[in-house]
Coordinates of C-alpha atoms in Angstrom, one line a residue:
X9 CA -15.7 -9.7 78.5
X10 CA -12.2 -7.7 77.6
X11 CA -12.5 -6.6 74.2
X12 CA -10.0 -8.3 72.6
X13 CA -8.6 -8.0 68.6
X14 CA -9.0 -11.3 66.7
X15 CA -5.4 -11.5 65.8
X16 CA -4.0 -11.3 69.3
X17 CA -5.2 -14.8 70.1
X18 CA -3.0 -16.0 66.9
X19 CA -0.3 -16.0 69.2
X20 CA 3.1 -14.5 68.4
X21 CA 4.0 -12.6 65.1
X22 CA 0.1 -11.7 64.8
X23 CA -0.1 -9.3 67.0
X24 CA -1.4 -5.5 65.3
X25 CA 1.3 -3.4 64.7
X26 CA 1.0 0.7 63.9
X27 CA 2.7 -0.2 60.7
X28 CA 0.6 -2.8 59.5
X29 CA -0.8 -1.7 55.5
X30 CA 2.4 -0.1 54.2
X31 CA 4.1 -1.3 50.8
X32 CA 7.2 -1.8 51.0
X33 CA 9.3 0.7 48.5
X34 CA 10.8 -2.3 46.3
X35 CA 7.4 -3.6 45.6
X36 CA 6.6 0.0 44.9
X37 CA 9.5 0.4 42.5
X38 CA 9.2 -3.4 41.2
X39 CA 5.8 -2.6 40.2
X40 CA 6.4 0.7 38.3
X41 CA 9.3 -0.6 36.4
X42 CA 7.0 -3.5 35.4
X43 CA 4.4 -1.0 34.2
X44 CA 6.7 0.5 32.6
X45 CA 7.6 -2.2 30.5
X46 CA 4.3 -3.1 29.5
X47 CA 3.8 0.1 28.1
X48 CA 6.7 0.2 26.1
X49 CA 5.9 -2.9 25.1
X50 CA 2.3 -2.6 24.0
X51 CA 3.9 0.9 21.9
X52 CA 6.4 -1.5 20.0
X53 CA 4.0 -4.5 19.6
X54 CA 2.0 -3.2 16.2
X55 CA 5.3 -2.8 15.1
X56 CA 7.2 -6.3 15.8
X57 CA 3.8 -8.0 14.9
X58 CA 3.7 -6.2 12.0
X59 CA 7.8 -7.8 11.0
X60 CA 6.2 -11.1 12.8
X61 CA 3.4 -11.3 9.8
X62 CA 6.2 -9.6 7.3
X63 CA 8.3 -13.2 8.3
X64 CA 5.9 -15.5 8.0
X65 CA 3.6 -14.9 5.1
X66 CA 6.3 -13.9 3.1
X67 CA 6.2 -17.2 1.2
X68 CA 2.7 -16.5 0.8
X69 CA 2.7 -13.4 -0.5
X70 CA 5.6 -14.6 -2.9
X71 CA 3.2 -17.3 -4.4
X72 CA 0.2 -14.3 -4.9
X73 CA 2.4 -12.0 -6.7
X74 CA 3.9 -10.2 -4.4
X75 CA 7.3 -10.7 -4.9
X76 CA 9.2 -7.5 -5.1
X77 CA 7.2 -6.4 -2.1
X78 CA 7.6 -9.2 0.0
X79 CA 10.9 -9.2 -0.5
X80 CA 11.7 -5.6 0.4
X81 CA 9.4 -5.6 3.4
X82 CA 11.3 -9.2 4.5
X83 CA 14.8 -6.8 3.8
X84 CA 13.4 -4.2 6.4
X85 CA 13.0 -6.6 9.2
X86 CA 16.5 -7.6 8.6
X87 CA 17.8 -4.5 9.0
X88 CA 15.7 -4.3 11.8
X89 CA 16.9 -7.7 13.5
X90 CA 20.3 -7.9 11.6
X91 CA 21.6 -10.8 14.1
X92 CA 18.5 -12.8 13.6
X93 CA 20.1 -16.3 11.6
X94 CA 16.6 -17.4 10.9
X95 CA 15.2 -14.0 9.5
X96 CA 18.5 -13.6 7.2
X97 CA 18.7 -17.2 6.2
X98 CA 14.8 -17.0 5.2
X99 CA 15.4 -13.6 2.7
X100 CA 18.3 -15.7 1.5
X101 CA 16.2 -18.7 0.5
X102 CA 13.5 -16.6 -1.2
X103 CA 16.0 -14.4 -2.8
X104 CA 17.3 -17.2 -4.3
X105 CA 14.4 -19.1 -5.0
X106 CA 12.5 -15.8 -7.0
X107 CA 16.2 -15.1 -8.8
X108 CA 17.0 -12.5 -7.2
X109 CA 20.7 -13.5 -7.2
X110 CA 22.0 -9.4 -6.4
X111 CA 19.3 -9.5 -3.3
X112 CA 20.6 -12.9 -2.5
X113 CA 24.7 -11.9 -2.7
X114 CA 23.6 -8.5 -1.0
X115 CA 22.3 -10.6 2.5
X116 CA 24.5 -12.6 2.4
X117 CA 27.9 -10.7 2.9
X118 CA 26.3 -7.9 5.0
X119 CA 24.2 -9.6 7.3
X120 CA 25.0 -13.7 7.3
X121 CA 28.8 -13.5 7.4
X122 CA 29.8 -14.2 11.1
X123 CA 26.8 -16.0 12.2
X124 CA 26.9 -19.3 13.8
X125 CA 24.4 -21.3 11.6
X126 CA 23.2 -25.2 12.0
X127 CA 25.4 -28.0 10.0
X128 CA 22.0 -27.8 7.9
X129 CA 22.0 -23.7 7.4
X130 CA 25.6 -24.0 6.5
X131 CA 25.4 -26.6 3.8
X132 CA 22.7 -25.0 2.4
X133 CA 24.4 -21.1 2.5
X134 CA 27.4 -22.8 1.0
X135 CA 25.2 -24.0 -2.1
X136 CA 24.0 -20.7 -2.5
X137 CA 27.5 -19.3 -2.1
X138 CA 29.1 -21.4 -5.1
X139 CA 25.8 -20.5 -7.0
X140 CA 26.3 -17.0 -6.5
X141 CA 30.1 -17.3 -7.6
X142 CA 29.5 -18.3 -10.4
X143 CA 26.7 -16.1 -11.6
X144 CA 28.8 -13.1 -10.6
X145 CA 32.0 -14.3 -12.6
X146 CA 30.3 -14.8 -15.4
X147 CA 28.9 -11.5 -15.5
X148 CA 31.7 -10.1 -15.2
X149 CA 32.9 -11.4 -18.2
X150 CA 29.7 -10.9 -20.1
X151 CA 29.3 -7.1 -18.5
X152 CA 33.6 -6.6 -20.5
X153 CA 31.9 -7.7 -23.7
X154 CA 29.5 -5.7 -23.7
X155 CA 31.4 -2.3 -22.4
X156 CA 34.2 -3.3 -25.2
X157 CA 30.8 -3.6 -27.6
X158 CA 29.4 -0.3 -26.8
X159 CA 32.4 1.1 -27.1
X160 CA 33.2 0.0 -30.4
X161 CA 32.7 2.6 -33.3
X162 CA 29.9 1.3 -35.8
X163 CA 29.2 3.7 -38.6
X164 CA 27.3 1.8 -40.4
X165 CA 24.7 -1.3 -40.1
X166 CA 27.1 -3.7 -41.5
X167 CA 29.5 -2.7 -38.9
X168 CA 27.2 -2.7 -36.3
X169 CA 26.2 -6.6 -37.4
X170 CA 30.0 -7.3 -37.2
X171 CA 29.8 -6.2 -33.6
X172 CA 27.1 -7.7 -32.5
X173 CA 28.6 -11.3 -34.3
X174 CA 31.9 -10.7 -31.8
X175 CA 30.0 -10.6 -29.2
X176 CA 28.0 -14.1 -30.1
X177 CA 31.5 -15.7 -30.7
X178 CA 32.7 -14.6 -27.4
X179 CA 29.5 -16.2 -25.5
X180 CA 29.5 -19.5 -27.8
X181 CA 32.8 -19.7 -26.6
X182 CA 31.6 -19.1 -22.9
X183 CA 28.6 -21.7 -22.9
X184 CA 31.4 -24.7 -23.7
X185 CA 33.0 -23.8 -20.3
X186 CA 31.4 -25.9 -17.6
X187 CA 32.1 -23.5 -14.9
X188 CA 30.0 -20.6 -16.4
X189 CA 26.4 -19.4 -15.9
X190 CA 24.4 -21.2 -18.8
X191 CA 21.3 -19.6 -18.5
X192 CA 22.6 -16.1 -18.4
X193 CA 25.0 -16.8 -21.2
X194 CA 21.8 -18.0 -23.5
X195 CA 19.7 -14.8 -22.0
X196 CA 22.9 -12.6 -24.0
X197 CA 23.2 -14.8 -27.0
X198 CA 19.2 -14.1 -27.4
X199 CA 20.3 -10.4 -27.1
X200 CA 22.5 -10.1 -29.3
X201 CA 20.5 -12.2 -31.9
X202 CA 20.3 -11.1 -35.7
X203 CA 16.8 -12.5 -36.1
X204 CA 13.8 -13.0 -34.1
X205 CA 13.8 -17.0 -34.5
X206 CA 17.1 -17.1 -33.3
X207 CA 16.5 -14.9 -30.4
X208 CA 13.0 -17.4 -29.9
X209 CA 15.3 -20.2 -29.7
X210 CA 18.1 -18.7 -27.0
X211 CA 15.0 -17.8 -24.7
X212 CA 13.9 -21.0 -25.0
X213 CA 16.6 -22.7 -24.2
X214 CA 16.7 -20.0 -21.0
X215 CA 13.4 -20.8 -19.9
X216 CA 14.5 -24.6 -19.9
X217 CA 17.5 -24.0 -17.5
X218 CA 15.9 -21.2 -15.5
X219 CA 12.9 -19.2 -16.2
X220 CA 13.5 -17.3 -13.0
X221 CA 16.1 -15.2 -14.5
X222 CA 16.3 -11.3 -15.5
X223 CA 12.5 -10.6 -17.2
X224 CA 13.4 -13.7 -19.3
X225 CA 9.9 -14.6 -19.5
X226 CA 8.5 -11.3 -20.6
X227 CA 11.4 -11.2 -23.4
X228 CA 10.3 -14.4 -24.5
X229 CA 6.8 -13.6 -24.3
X230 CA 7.4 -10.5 -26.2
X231 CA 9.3 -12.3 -28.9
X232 CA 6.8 -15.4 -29.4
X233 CA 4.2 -12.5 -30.1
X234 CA 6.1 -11.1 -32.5
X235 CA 6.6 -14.0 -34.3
X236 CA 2.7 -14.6 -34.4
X237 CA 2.9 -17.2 -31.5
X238 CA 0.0 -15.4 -29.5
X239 CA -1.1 -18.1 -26.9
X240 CA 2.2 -19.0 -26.3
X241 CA 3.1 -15.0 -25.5
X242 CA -0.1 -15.0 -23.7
X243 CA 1.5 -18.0 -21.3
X244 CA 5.1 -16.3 -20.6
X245 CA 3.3 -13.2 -19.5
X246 CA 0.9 -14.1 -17.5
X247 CA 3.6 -16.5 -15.6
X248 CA 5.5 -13.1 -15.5
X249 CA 2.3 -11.6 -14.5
X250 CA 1.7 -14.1 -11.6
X251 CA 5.3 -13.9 -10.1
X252 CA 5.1 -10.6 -9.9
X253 CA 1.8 -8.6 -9.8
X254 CA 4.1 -5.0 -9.9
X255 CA 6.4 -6.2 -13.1
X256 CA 5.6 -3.2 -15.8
X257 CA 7.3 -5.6 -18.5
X258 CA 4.6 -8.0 -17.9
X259 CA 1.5 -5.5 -17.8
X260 CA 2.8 -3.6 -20.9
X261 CA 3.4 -7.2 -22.9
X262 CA -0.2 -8.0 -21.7
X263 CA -1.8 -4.5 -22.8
X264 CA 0.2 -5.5 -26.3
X265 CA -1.6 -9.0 -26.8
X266 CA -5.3 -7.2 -25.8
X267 CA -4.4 -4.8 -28.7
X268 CA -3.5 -7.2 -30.7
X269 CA -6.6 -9.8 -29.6
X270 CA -9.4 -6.7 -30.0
X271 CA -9.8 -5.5 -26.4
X272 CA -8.5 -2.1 -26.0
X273 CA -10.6 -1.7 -22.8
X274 CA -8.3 -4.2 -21.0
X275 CA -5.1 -3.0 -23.1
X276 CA -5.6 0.7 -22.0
X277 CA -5.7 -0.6 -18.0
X278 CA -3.0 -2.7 -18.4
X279 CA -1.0 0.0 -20.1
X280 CA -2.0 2.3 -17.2
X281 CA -1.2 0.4 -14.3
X282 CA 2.2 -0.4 -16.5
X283 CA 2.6 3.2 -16.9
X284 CA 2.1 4.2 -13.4
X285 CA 4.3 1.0 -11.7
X286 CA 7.3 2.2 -14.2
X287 CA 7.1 4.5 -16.7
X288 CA 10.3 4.1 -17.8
X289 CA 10.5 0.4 -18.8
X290 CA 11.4 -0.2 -22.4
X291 CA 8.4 0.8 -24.2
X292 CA 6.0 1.3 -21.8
X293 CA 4.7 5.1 -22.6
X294 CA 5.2 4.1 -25.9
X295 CA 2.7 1.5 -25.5
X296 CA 0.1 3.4 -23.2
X297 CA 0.2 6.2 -25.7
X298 CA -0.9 3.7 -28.2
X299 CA -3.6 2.5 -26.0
X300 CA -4.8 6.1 -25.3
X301 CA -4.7 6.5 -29.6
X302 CA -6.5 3.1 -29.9
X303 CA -9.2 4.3 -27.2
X304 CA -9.9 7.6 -28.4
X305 CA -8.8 9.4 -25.5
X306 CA -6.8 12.3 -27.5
X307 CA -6.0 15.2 -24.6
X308 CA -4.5 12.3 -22.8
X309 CA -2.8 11.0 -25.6
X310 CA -1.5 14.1 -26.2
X311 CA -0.2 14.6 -22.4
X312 CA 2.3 11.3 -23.1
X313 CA 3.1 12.1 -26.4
X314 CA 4.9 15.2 -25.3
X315 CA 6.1 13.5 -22.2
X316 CA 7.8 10.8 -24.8
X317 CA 9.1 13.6 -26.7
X318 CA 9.8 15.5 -23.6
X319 CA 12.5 12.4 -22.6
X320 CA 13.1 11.3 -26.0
X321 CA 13.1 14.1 -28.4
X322 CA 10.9 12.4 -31.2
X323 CA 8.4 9.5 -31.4
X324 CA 10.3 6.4 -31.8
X325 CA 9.4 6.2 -36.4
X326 CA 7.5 3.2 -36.0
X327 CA 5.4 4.3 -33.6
X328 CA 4.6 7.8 -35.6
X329 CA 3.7 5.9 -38.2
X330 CA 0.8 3.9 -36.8
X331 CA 0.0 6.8 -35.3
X332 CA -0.5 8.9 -38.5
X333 CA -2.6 5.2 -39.9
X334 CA 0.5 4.0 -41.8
X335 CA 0.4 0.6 -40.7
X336 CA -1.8 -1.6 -38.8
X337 CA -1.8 -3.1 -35.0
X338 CA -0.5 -6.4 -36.7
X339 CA 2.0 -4.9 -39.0
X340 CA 3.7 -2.8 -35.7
X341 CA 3.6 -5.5 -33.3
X342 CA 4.1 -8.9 -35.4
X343 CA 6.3 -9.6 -37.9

């Protein structure tokens, strides 16, 4: 029997031929460029899952306090996909949603101008947009009043009083304009209160509008504790507290009530993580050095007092006073 090779009996186009097991160079090159790929790939895929999670736990995080951080990490993936409608449309909504009206503005003319958006995107940017007109304008005006304040020679306290009266009449005469920021107007008049009832009462009617507004909560937590109102500061803050787990304001208010309620241990932490989150927030070494005083730690109590006087020049007068045993936790912090 010939020895014959299985494939000739195939008949034609099976036959062996000398070339038979060579790749052809396009499968060669087709397969490198797709390894390639796959690498590069893999390298960026930590990162876009990483802007992936960023995107869509964002709400999430908002709704554990993380707000400020969600926020900015949701405002690095835009810059990072700046032509991406949903991504910028989503920072928009939450910006707007958490107040954060400059964040909101900010989006919205560098990265949503342009794009072509849904009939329901649109309507909804459009809402925002009139929103966010409005709240600028009127800051405008209010931001005037107060430069034209500050700049206003006051020699004396009575003069000073008759400043700060101007400045109510201008904003009363504000709030009966429809087309005007409400909330913001009652956040000034509350500033710019002569007593701490009066001030209560503009918060109040702040919180009613819009609670989401400037640290309107911690000012009107602060204020309902010094009118002796402690559950009620206790409430603000910790709403404060739970928007925002990195808002100084909050922590310092917080380490004020535990002062105030007999727990320094938990008034010295909060003053702490206050102090290390923003240190520069009205009152906040002030009220960590107090903690530190009330705690008995005295070499670090010493570090922030000179770091106060350091910035300041001198102890704010109130403050030395309950330092030197003057006056009492209730008669500095309440009125």
């Amino acid at each position: 029997m010939d020895s014959q090779s299985n494939y000739s009996s195939l008949g034609p186009g099976f036959e062996p031929e000398a070339s038979h097991g060579r790749i052809p160079v396009w499968v060669v090159l087709f397969v490198s460029v797709s390894l390639l790929l796959a690498v590069i790939s893999m390298l960026r895929f930590p990162k876009v899952f990483s802007e992936y999670r960023f995107y869509i736990k964002a709400e999430q995080r908002m709704k554990n306090g993380e707000t400020s951080q969600a926020l900015s990490d949701l405002m690095m993936v835009v810059e990072a996909h700046p032509d991406s409608v949903p991504m910028v449309t989503k920072l928009i909504d939450l910006s707007m949603e958490a107040g954060y009206f400059e964040l909101a503005a900010y989006v919205f003319d560098g990265y949503l101008v342009g794009k072509d958006l849904t009939d329901s995107q649109y309507s909804r940017m459009m809402g925002y947009s009139g929103r966010l007109e409005t709240y600028f304008s009127t800051y405008e005006i209010v931001e005037q009043l107060l430069t034209k304040s500050s700049e206003t020679e006051a020699a004396t306290e009575e003069e000073a009083a008759a400043v700060r009266a101007d400045v109510r009449e201008h904003l009363s005469a504000l709030l009966e304009d429809p087309d005007t920021d409400q909330t913001m107007l009652f956040y000034f008049m509350a500033l710019f209160s002569e007593n701490t009832q009066e001030r209560y009462e503009w918060l109040q009617k702040g919180y009613q509008t819009n609670p989401e507004y400037f640290d309107l909560r911690v000012q009107l937590g602060n204020t309902s504790r010094t009118l002796g109102k402690l559950d009620e500061a206790d409430r603000y803050l910790n709403e404060a507290y739970a928007k925002d787990h990195a808002d100084s304001g909050a922590l310092r208010g917080m380490a004020v009530l535990s002062l105030l309620k007999g727990d320094p241990a938990s008034a010295l932490s909060q003053a702490e993580e206050a102090y290390a989150l923003y240190p520069e927030g009205d009152y906040v070494m002030d009220t960590y050095l107090i903690a530190l005083h009330v705690n008995g730690q005295t070499k670090e109590e010493g570090y922030i007092r000179a770091e106060i006087e350091n910035a300041q020049g001198a102890l704010d007068e109130d403050t030395k006073r309950f330092l030197d045993g003057e006056c009492t936790l209730q008669e500095y912090y309440m009125e």
